[in-house]
Structure formats: structure tokens, C-alpha cells
Coordinates of C-alpha atoms in Angstrom, one line a residue:
X73 CA 94.3 100.8 82.8
X74 CA 98.1 100.0 83.7
X75 CA 99.3 99.0 87.2
X76 CA 103.1 99.8 88.0
X77 CA 105.0 99.1 91.1
X78 CA 103.7 101.8 93.8
X79 CA 100.4 102.3 92.1
X80 CA 97.1 102.2 93.7
X81 CA 94.4 100.0 92.3
X82 CA 91.5 102.3 91.7
X83 CA 88.9 99.8 90.9
X84 CA 88.4 95.8 91.2
X85 CA 90.3 94.7 88.1
X86 CA 91.0 91.7 86.1
X87 CA 94.5 91.6 85.1
X88 CA 94.7 91.2 81.2
X89 CA 98.3 91.2 80.6
X90 CA 101.1 90.9 83.1
X91 CA 104.6 92.0 82.3
X92 CA 106.7 88.7 83.5
X93 CA 104.6 86.2 85.3
X94 CA 103.4 87.8 87.9
X95 CA 102.7 90.9 89.9
X96 CA 102.5 91.4 93.9
X97 CA 99.7 93.3 95.1
X98 CA 99.3 94.2 98.7
X99 CA 95.7 93.9 99.8
X100 CA 96.0 93.3 103.7
X101 CA 93.9 96.2 104.3
X102 CA 90.9 94.6 102.5
X103 CA 91.6 90.9 103.1
X104 CA 93.8 90.6 106.3
X105 CA 96.6 88.3 104.2
X106 CA 99.7 89.3 106.1
X107 CA 101.7 89.2 102.6
X108 CA 101.3 90.7 99.2
X109 CA 99.4 88.9 97.0
X110 CA 100.9 87.0 94.0
X111 CA 98.4 87.9 90.6
X112 CA 98.9 86.6 87.1
X113 CA 97.0 87.5 83.8
X114 CA 93.5 86.3 84.2
X115 CA 93.3 86.9 88.3
X116 CA 91.4 89.8 89.8
X117 CA 92.6 92.7 92.2
X118 CA 90.3 94.7 94.7
X119 CA 90.4 98.3 94.5
X120 CA 92.6 100.0 97.1
X121 CA 95.4 97.6 96.7
X122 CA 98.7 98.7 96.3
X123 CA 101.0 97.1 93.9
X124 CA 104.3 96.3 95.5
X125 CA 106.1 94.6 92.6
X126 CA 105.5 94.5 88.7
X127 CA 103.4 95.8 85.8
X128 CA 100.2 94.7 84.2
X129 CA 97.3 96.1 81.9
X130 CA 94.1 95.6 83.8
X131 CA 90.6 95.9 82.8
X132 CA 88.2 97.6 85.2
X133 CA 85.3 95.4 86.4
X134 CA 83.5 97.3 89.2
X135 CA 83.6 100.6 90.8
X136 CA 82.3 102.5 94.0
X137 CA 79.9 100.9 95.6
X138 CA 80.0 97.6 93.1
X139 CA 83.3 97.1 94.5
X140 CA 84.4 95.0 97.0
X141 CA 85.5 97.5 99.4
X142 CA 82.2 99.5 98.4
X143 CA 79.9 96.4 99.2
X144 CA 82.0 96.4 102.5
X145 CA 81.5 99.7 103.6
X146 CA 77.6 99.5 102.5
X147 CA 77.0 96.5 104.8
X148 CA 78.2 98.6 107.5
X149 CA 76.2 101.6 107.0

């Protein structure tokens, strides 16, 4: 999966290769952080995050109800 600036992270992913040294992902709706998180190769990014800066190849780890966001929704039900 290729993530680029402006793209939505569609699943919980692990960043495999990052162009440059890092990307910035806005996960504020999921984590409450006020600033975009800086991510490097090997880091995980959550489903629903928005890539603000950079490009990366990512490996899908979890989708749907198994994702961080999906587990949160399941708990609310």
C-alpha cells in the first residue's frame, strides 16, 4: 500500500519504506494528539489517520473491527 501526502490511512499499517527519513500523519481524531505524529520505517500508523507530509510504503496489519478504531467502536456498542 502506498501512502502519500493528503491520503487517508485505510487500515492499521506498518510503514515498511519511508521516502526520506519520516512522514507526518494526523491521528488527532483517534489519539487526541494536537500535532501530526512523525513516523519512520517500522512504525505503525492507525486507520483513519491523514498523511500530512511525505510518502511511504506500508503493510496492512489490521482492518475493520480488528483495527484500533474498529475495537473502539466495538467497545462503545
